[in-house]
Coordinates of C-alpha atoms in Angstrom, one line a residue:
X1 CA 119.3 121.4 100.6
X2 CA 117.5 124.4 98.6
X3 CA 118.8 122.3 95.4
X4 CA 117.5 119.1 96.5
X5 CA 114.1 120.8 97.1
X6 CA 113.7 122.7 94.4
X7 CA 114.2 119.7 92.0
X8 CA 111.3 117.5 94.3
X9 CA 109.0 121.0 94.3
X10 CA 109.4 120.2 90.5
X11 CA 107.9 117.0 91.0
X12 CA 105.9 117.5 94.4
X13 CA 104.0 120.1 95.7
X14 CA 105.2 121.6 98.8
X15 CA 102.7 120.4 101.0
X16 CA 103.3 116.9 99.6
X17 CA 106.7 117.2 100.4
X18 CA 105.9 117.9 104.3
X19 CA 103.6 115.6 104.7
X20 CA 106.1 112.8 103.3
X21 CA 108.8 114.3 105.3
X22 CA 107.0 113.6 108.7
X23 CA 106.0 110.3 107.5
X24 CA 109.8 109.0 107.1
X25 CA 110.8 111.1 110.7
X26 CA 107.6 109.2 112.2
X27 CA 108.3 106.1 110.5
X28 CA 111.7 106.0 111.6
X29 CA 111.3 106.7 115.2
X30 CA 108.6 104.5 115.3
X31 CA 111.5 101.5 114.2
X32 CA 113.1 102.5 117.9
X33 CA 110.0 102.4 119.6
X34 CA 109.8 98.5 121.3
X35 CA 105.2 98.4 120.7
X36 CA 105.7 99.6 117.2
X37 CA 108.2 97.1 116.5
X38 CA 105.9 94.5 117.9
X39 CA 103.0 96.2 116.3
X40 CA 105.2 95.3 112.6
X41 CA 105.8 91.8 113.5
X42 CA 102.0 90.7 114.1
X43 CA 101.5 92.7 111.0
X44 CA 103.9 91.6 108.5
X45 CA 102.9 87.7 108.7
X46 CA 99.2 88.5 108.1
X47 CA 100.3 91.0 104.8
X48 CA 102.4 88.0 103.6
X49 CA 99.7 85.4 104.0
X50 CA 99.4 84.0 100.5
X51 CA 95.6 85.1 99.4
X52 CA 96.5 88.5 100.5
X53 CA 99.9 88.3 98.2
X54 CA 97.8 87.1 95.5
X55 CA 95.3 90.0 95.8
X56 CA 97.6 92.2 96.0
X57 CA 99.5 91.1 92.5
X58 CA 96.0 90.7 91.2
X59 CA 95.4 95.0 91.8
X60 CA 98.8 95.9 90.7
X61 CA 98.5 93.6 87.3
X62 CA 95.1 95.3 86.7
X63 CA 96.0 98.9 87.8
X64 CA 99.2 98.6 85.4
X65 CA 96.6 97.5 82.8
X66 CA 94.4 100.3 83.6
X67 CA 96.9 102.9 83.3
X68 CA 98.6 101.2 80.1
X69 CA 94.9 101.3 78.3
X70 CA 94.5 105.6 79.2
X71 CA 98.5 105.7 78.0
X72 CA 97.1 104.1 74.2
X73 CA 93.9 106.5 74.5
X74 CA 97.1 109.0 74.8
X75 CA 95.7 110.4 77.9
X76 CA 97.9 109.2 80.5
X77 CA 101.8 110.5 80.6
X78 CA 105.0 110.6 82.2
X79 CA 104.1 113.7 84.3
X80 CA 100.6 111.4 86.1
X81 CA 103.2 109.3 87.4
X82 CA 103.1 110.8 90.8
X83 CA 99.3 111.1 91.1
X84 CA 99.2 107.1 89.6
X85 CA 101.2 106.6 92.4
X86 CA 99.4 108.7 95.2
X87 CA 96.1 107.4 93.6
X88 CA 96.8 103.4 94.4
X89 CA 98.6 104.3 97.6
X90 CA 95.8 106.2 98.9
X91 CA 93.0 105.7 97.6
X92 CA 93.0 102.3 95.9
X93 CA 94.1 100.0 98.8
X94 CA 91.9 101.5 101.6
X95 CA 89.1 101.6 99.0
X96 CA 89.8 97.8 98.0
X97 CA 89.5 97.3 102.5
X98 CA 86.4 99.6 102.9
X99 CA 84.5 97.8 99.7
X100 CA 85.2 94.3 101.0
X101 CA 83.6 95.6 104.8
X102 CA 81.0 97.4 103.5
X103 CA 80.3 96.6 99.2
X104 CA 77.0 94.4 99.9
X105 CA 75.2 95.6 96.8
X106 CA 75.2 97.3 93.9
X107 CA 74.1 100.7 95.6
X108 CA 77.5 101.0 97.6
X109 CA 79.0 101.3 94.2
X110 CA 76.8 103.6 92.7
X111 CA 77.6 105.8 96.0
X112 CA 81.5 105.9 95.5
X113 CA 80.5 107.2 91.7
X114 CA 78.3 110.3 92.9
X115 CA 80.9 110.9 95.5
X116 CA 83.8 110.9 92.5
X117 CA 81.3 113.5 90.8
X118 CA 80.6 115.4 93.9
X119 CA 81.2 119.6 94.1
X120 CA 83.6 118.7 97.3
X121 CA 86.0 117.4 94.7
X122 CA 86.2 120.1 92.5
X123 CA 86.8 122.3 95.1
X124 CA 89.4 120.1 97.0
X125 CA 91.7 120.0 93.6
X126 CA 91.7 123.9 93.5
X127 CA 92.7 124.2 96.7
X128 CA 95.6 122.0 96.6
X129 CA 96.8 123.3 93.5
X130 CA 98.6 126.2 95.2
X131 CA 100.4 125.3 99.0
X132 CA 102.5 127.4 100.8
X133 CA 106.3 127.7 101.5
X134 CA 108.0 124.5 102.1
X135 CA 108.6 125.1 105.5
X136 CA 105.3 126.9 106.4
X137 CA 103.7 123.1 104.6
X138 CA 106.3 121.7 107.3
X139 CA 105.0 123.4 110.5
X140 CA 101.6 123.2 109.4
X141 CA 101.2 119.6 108.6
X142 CA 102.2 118.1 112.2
X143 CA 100.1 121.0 113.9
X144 CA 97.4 120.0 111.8
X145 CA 97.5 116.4 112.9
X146 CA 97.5 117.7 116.2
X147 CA 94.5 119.4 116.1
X148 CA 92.6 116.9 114.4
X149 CA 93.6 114.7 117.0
X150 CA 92.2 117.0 119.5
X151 CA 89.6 118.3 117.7
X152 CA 88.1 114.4 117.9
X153 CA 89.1 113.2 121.3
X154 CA 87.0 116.6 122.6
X155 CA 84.0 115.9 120.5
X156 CA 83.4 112.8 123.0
X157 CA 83.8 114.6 126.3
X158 CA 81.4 116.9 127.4
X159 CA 83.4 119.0 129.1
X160 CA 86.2 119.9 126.7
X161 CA 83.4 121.5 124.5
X162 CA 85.1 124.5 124.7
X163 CA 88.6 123.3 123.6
X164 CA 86.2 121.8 120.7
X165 CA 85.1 125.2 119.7
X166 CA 88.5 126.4 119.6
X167 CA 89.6 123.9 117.6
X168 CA 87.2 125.1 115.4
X169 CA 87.8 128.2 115.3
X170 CA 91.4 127.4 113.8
X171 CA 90.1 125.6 111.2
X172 CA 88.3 128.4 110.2
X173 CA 91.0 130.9 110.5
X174 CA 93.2 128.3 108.3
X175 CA 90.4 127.5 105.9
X176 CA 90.1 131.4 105.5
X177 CA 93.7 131.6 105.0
X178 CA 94.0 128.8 102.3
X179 CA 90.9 130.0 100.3
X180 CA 92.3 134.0 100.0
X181 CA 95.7 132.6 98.4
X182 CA 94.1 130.4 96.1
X183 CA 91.9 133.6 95.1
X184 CA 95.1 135.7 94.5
X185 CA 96.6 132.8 92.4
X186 CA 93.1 132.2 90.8
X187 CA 93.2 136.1 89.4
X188 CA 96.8 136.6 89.0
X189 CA 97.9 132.9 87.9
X190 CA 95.0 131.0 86.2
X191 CA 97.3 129.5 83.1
X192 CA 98.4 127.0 85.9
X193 CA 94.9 125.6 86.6
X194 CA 93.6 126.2 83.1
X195 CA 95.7 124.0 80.7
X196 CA 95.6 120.4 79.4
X197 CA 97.5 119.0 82.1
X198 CA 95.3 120.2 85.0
X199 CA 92.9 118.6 83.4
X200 CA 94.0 115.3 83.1
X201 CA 94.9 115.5 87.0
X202 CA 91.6 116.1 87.7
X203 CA 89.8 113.6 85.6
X204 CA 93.1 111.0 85.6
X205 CA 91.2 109.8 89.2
X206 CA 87.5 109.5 87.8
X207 CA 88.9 107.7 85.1
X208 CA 90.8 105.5 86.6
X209 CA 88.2 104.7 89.6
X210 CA 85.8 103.9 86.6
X211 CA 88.0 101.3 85.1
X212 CA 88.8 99.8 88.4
X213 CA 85.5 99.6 89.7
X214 CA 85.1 96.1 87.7
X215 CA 87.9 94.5 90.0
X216 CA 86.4 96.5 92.8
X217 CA 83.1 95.1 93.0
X218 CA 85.2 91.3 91.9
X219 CA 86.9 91.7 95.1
X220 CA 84.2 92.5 97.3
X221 CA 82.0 89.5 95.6
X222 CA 84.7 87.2 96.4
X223 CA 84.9 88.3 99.9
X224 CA 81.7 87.7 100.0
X225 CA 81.4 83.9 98.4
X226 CA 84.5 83.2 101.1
X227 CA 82.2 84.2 104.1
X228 CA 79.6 81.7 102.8
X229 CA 81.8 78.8 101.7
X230 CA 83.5 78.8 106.0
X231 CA 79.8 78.2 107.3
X232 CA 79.8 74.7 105.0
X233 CA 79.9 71.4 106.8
X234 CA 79.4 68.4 104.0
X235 CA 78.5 68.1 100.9
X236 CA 80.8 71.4 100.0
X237 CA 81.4 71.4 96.3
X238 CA 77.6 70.6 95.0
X239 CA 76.7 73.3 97.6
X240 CA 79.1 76.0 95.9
X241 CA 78.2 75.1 93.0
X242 CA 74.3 75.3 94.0
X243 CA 75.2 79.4 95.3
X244 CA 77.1 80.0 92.5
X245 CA 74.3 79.3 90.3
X246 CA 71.9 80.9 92.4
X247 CA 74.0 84.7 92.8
X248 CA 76.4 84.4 89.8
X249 CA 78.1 87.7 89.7
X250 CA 75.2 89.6 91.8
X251 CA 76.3 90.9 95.6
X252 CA 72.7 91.7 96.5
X253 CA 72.2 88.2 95.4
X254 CA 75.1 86.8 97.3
X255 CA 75.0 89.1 100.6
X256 CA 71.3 87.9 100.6
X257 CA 72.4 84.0 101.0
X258 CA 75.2 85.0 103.1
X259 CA 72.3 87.1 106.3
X260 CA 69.3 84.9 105.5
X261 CA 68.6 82.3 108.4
X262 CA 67.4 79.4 106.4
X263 CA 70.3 79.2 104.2
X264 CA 72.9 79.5 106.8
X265 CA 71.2 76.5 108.4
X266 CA 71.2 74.5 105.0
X267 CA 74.7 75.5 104.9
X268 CA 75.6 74.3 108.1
X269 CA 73.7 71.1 108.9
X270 CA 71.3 70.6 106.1
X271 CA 71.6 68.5 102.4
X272 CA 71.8 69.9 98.9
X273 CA 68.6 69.8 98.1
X274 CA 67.2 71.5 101.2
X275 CA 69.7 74.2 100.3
X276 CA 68.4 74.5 96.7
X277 CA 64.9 75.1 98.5
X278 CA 65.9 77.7 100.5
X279 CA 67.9 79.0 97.5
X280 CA 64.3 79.2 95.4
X281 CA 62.6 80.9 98.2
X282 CA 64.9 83.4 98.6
X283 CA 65.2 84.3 94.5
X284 CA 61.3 84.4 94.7
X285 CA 61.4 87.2 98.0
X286 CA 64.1 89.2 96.2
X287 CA 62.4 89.3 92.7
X288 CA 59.4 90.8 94.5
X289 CA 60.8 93.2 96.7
X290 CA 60.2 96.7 95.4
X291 CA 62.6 98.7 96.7
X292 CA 65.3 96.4 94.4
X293 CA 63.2 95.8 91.5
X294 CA 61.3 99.1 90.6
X295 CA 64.1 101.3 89.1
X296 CA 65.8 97.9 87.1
X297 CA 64.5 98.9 83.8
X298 CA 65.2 102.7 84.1
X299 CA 68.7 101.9 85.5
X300 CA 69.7 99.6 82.8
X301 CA 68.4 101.8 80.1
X302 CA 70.7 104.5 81.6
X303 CA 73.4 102.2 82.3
X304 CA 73.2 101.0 78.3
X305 CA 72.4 104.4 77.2
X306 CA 75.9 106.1 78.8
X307 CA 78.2 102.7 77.4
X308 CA 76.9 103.7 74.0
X309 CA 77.2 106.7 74.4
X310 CA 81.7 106.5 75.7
X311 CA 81.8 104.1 72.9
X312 CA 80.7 106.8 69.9
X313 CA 82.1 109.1 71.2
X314 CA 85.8 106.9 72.2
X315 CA 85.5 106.1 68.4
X316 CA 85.1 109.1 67.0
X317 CA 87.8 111.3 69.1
X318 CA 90.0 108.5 68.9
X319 CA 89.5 106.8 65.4
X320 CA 93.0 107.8 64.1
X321 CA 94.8 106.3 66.9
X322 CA 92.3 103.4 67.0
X323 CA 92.5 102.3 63.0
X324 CA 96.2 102.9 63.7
X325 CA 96.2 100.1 66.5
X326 CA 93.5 98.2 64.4
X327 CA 94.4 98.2 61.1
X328 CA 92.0 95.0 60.1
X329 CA 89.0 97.9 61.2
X330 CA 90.1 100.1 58.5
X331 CA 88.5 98.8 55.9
X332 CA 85.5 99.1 57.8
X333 CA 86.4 102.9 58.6
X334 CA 83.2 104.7 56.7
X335 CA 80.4 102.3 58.6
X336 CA 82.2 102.7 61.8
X337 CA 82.4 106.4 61.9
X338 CA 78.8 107.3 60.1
X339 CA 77.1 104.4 62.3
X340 CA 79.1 106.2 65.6
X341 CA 78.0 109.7 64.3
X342 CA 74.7 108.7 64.3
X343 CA 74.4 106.5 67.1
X344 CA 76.0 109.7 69.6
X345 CA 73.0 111.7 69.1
X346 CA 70.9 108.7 69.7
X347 CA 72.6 107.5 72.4
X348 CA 72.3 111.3 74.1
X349 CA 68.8 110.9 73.9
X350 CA 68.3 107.9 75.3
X351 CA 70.6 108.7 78.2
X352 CA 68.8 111.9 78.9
X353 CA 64.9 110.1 78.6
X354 CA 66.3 107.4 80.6
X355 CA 67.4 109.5 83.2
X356 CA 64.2 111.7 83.0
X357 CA 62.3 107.9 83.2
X358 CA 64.2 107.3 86.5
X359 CA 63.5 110.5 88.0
X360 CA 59.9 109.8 87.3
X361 CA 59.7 106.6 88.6
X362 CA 61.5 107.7 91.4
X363 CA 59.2 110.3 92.5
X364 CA 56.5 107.6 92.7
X365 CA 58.3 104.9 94.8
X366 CA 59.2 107.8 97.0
X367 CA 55.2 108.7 97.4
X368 CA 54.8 105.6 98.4
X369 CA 57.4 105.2 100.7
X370 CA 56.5 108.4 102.3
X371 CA 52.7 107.0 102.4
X372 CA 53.2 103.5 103.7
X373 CA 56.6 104.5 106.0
X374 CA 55.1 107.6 107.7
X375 CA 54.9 106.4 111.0
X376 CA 58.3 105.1 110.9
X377 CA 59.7 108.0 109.2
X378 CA 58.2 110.3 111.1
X379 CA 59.9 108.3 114.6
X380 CA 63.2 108.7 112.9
X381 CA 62.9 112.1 112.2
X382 CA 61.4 113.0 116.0
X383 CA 65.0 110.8 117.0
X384 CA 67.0 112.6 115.2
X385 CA 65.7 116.1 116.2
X386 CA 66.5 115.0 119.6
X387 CA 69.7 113.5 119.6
X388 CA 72.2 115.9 121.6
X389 CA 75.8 116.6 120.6
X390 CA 76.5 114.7 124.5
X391 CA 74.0 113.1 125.6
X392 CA 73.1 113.6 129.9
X393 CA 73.7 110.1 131.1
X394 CA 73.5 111.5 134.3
X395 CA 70.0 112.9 133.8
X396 CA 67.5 110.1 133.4
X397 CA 64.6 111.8 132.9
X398 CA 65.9 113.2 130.1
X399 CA 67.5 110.4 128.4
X400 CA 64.0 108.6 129.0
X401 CA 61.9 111.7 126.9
X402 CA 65.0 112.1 124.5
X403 CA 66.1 108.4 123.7
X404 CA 64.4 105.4 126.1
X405 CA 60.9 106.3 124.8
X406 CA 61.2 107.0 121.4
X407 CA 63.7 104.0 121.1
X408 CA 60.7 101.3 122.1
X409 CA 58.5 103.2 120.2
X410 CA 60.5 102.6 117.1
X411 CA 60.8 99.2 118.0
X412 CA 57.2 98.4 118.0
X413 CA 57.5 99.9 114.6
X414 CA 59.9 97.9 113.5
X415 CA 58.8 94.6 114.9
X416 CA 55.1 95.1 113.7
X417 CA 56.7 96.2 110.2
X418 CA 59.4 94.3 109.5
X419 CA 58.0 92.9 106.2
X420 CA 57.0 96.1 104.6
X421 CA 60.3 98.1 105.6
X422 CA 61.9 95.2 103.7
X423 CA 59.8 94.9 101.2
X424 CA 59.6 98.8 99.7
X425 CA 63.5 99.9 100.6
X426 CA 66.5 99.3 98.9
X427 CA 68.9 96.9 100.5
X428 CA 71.3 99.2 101.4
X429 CA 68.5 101.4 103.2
X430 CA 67.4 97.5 104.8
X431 CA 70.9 97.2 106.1
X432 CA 70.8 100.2 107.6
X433 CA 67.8 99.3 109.2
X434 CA 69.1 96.3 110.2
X435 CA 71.5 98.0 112.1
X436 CA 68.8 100.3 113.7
X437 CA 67.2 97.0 115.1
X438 CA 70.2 95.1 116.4
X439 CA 71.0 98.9 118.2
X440 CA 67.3 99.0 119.6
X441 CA 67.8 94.8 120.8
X442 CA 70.9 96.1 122.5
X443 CA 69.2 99.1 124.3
X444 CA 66.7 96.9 125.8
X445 CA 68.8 94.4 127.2
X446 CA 70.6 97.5 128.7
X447 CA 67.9 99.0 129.9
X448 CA 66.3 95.9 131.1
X449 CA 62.3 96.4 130.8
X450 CA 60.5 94.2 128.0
X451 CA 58.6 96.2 125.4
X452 CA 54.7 94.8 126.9
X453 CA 55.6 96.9 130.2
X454 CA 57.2 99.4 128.7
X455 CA 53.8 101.4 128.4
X456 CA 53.0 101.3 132.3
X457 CA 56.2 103.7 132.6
X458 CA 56.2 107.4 132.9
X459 CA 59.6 109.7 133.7
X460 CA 59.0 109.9 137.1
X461 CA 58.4 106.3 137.3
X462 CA 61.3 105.7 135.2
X463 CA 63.9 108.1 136.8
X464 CA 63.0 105.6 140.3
X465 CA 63.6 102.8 138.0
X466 CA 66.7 104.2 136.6
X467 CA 68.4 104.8 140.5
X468 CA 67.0 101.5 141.4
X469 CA 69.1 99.8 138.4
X470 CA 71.8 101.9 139.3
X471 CA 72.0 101.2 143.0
X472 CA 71.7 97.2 142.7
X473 CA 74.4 97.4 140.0
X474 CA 78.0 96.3 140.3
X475 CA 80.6 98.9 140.7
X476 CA 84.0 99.6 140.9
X477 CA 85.3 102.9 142.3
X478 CA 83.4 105.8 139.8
X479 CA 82.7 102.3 136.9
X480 CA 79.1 101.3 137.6
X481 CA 77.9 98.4 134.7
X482 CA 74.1 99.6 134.6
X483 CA 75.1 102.8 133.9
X484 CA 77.7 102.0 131.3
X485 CA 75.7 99.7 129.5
X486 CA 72.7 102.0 129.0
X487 CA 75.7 104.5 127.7
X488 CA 77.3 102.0 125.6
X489 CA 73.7 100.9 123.9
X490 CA 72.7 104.8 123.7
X491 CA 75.8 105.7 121.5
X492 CA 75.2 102.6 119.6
X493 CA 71.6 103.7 119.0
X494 CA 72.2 107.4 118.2
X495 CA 74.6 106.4 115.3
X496 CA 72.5 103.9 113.9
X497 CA 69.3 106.8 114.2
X498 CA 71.7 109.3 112.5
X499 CA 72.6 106.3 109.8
X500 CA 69.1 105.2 109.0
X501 CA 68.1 109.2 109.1
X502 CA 71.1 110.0 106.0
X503 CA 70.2 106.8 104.3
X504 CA 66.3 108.2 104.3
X505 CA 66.1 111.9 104.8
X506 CA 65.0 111.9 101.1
X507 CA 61.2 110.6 102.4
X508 CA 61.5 112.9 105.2
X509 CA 59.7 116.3 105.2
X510 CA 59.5 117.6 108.4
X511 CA 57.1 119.9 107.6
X512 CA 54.6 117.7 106.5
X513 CA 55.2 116.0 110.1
X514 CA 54.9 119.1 111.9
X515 CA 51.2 120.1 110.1
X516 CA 50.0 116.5 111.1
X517 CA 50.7 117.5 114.8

């Protein structure tokens, strides 16, 4: 047994090992277990459904592609085979899910780049360089779980805020634990985190996200394209053609057609050239949204600037292997390399005015979001404030000063603004918005008063309301509906707030709102 693990440790870390160890124990007990074995057989027919085989060859062919182009760079070896592995397991297939849910423009993608680049990740590959004894990784990892599990189920009930707390407080104590090994190792064993291979583990999943991304963002415009070719009645193949033309490989483009009323209609019930209307109307309201359209020319200068600038500087750290794999360019070797030695430099400052040009640019779409937004930003920001960690259903008066009231107050805003909130933010920050409003929709219907007599109540008057609802409502045993719709459409609201408020908190200065008081 100490053989067998010392060979794996050679290959696996040890808390790798423990974590696969009570995957195969819970696997296998789960095989005896008569829901799970259910649970597998509605699965298994959907997996082997022929699209999703298809896509699935499709990943692995370009993945194996992927890793065969860093294995002719010479960066990828025999010893990334485990974190290749890990990598698509784990972080390729749920990303491939989560993109076709959630990749409805370009700015998604952007945000699974900064989050590749992010601190958080440097400091998460230091810490699982070193793990502790195989079987301390063995008791830890299912008492881990455990915790989490706990840790989450109490963060919804009030009342287990202590067990919360402690919870915690374990964390902490491990986290402590974790960090003051990796410092010993760090002073007394650096040569393990400090060589060439350590370095291609940490980069091996940057670059290999990068080079994915192109299928990524293929994937997720299919999807897309599928959801709009279902709504189509007649006339199918001249109206595919008609929204190919019209989004071609853009998802901003193509989630646009997909949400926009008129289009779905032309889809449904209308002829071609209706649909080619609609399609023109639409490309005209996109190209003159600013929120979209301000940053194009500084993010394609950057874009172009940093593709120049990997393709110098590919060329000149690789130009032995790449003449060697080329010979035709060889003859060519001399203009290659002095046009690449002079085009890096170039390409560096172009990248960096670029970038500078954004920033710029930036700051003066953000003036006048701040400018033309306030009123709205500065509801958000007064929700957010008030948002509780459990919100006291059973106190109306305060859920009508905390939520009910600014709630209808930010849907005024949004009903009396709903051009210019589209018009200055990015589509991603208009989703988001989107989402606000459907959440605010939903907390009226719960609540049940329209927004025009909304005014004529007070918390006294609404707390009488509130018992009134309550009373008339139907219940069963401690189940009243009233009441758990209003909770339902509250929870809904308060993550949609604290959505909209992370998508935005870059135009909000709550300073500034606190002077204007």
């Amino acid at each position: 047994m100490t053989g067998l693990i010392s060979q794996l440790e050679e290959i696996f870390n040890n808390r790798e090992l423990a974590a696969g160890f009570w995957i195969i124990v819970v696997f296998l007990l789960s095989v005896f277990s008569k829901n799970f074995r259910k649970f597998y057989k509605d699965v298994f027919p959907i997996l082997l459904r022929k699209n999703i085989i298809i896509a699935f060859l499709i990943v692995i062919v370009y993945y194996c592609i992927a890793i065969r182009i860093l294995f002719i760079f010479g960066f990828w070896e025999l010893n990334l085979l485990k974190d290749s592995i890990f990598w698509f397991l784990f972080s390729e297939i749920p990303l491939l899910f989560t993109v076709i849910d959630k990749g409805k423009d370009k700015y998604f993608f952007f945000k699974i780049l900064k989050e590749s680049f992010a601190f958080a990740v440097v400091v998460d590959f230091i810490l699982n360089t070193w793990s502790f004894n195989f079987f301390i990784e063995l008791f830890i990892v299912p008492v881990a779980v455990i915790i989490t599990a706990v840790y989450v189920y109490s963060g919804r009930k009030k009342e287990l805020a202590n067990v919360k707390k402690l919870c915690e407080y374990i964390f902490m104590i491990y986290g402590i634990a974790v960090v003051l090994r990796v410092s010993v190792h760090l002073i007394t064993d650096m040569s393990v985190l400090l060589n060439i291979f350590s370095l291609k583990e940490f980069v091996f999943p940057i670059f290999i996200l990068i080079i994915n991304l192109p299928l990524i963002y293929g994937l997720s415009l299919y999807s897309i394209y599928e959801q709009i070719f279902v709504l189509m009645d007649k006339n199918k193949f001249k109206k595919k053609i008609a929204i190919i033309k019209f989004a071609k490989v853009s998802i901003t483009k193509a989630y646009a057609a997909r949400t926009d009323s008129d289009i779905i209609l032309s889809l449904k019930e209308s002829e071609e050239a209706d649909l080619k209307k609609n399609l023109i109307k639409l490309k005209y309201k996109l190209n003159l949204k600013i929120g979209d359209n301000y940053m194009k020319r500084s993010n394609f200068y950057i874009i172009m600037s940093s593709l120049f600038l990997i393709i110098f500087t590919t060329i000149l750290g690789f130009s032995s292997k790449i003449f060697l794999i080329y010979p035709l360019l060889y003859h060519y070797k001399n203009i290659i390399i002095n046009t690449s030695g002079f085009g890096l430099p170039l390409s560096i400052f172009s990248l960096i005015y670029s970038i500078g040009l954004k920033m710029k640019k930036n700051e003066d779409l953000s003036l006048v979001k701040k400018y033309a937004l306030f009123n709205f930003l500065y509801l958000i920001n007064r929700q957010y404030k008030n948002i509780e960690e459990f919100p006291s259903f059973d106190r109306p008066d305060i859920l009508f000063s905390n939520y009910i009231q600014v709630g209808y107050e930010l849907m005024q805003e949004c009903t009396s603004n709903t051009e210019l909130l589209e018009n200055l933010l990015t589509s991603y920050e208009w989703d988001s918005v989107k989402n606000l409003k459907n959440s605010l929709y939903k907390l009226r219907i719960s609540v049940g008063i329209e927004e025009k007599e909304f005014d004529e109540f007070n918390t006294e008057k609404f707390v009488k309301y509130f018992h009134m609802k309550k009373d008339e409502s139907r219940t069963n045993g401690d189940y009243n509906m009233f009441q758990s719709m209003m909770e339902s459409s509250i929870n809904e609201y308060i993550e949609s707030v604290k959505r909209v408020y992370n998508e935005l908190k870059q135009y909000i200065n709550y300073n500034e709102y606190k002077k204007s008081l």
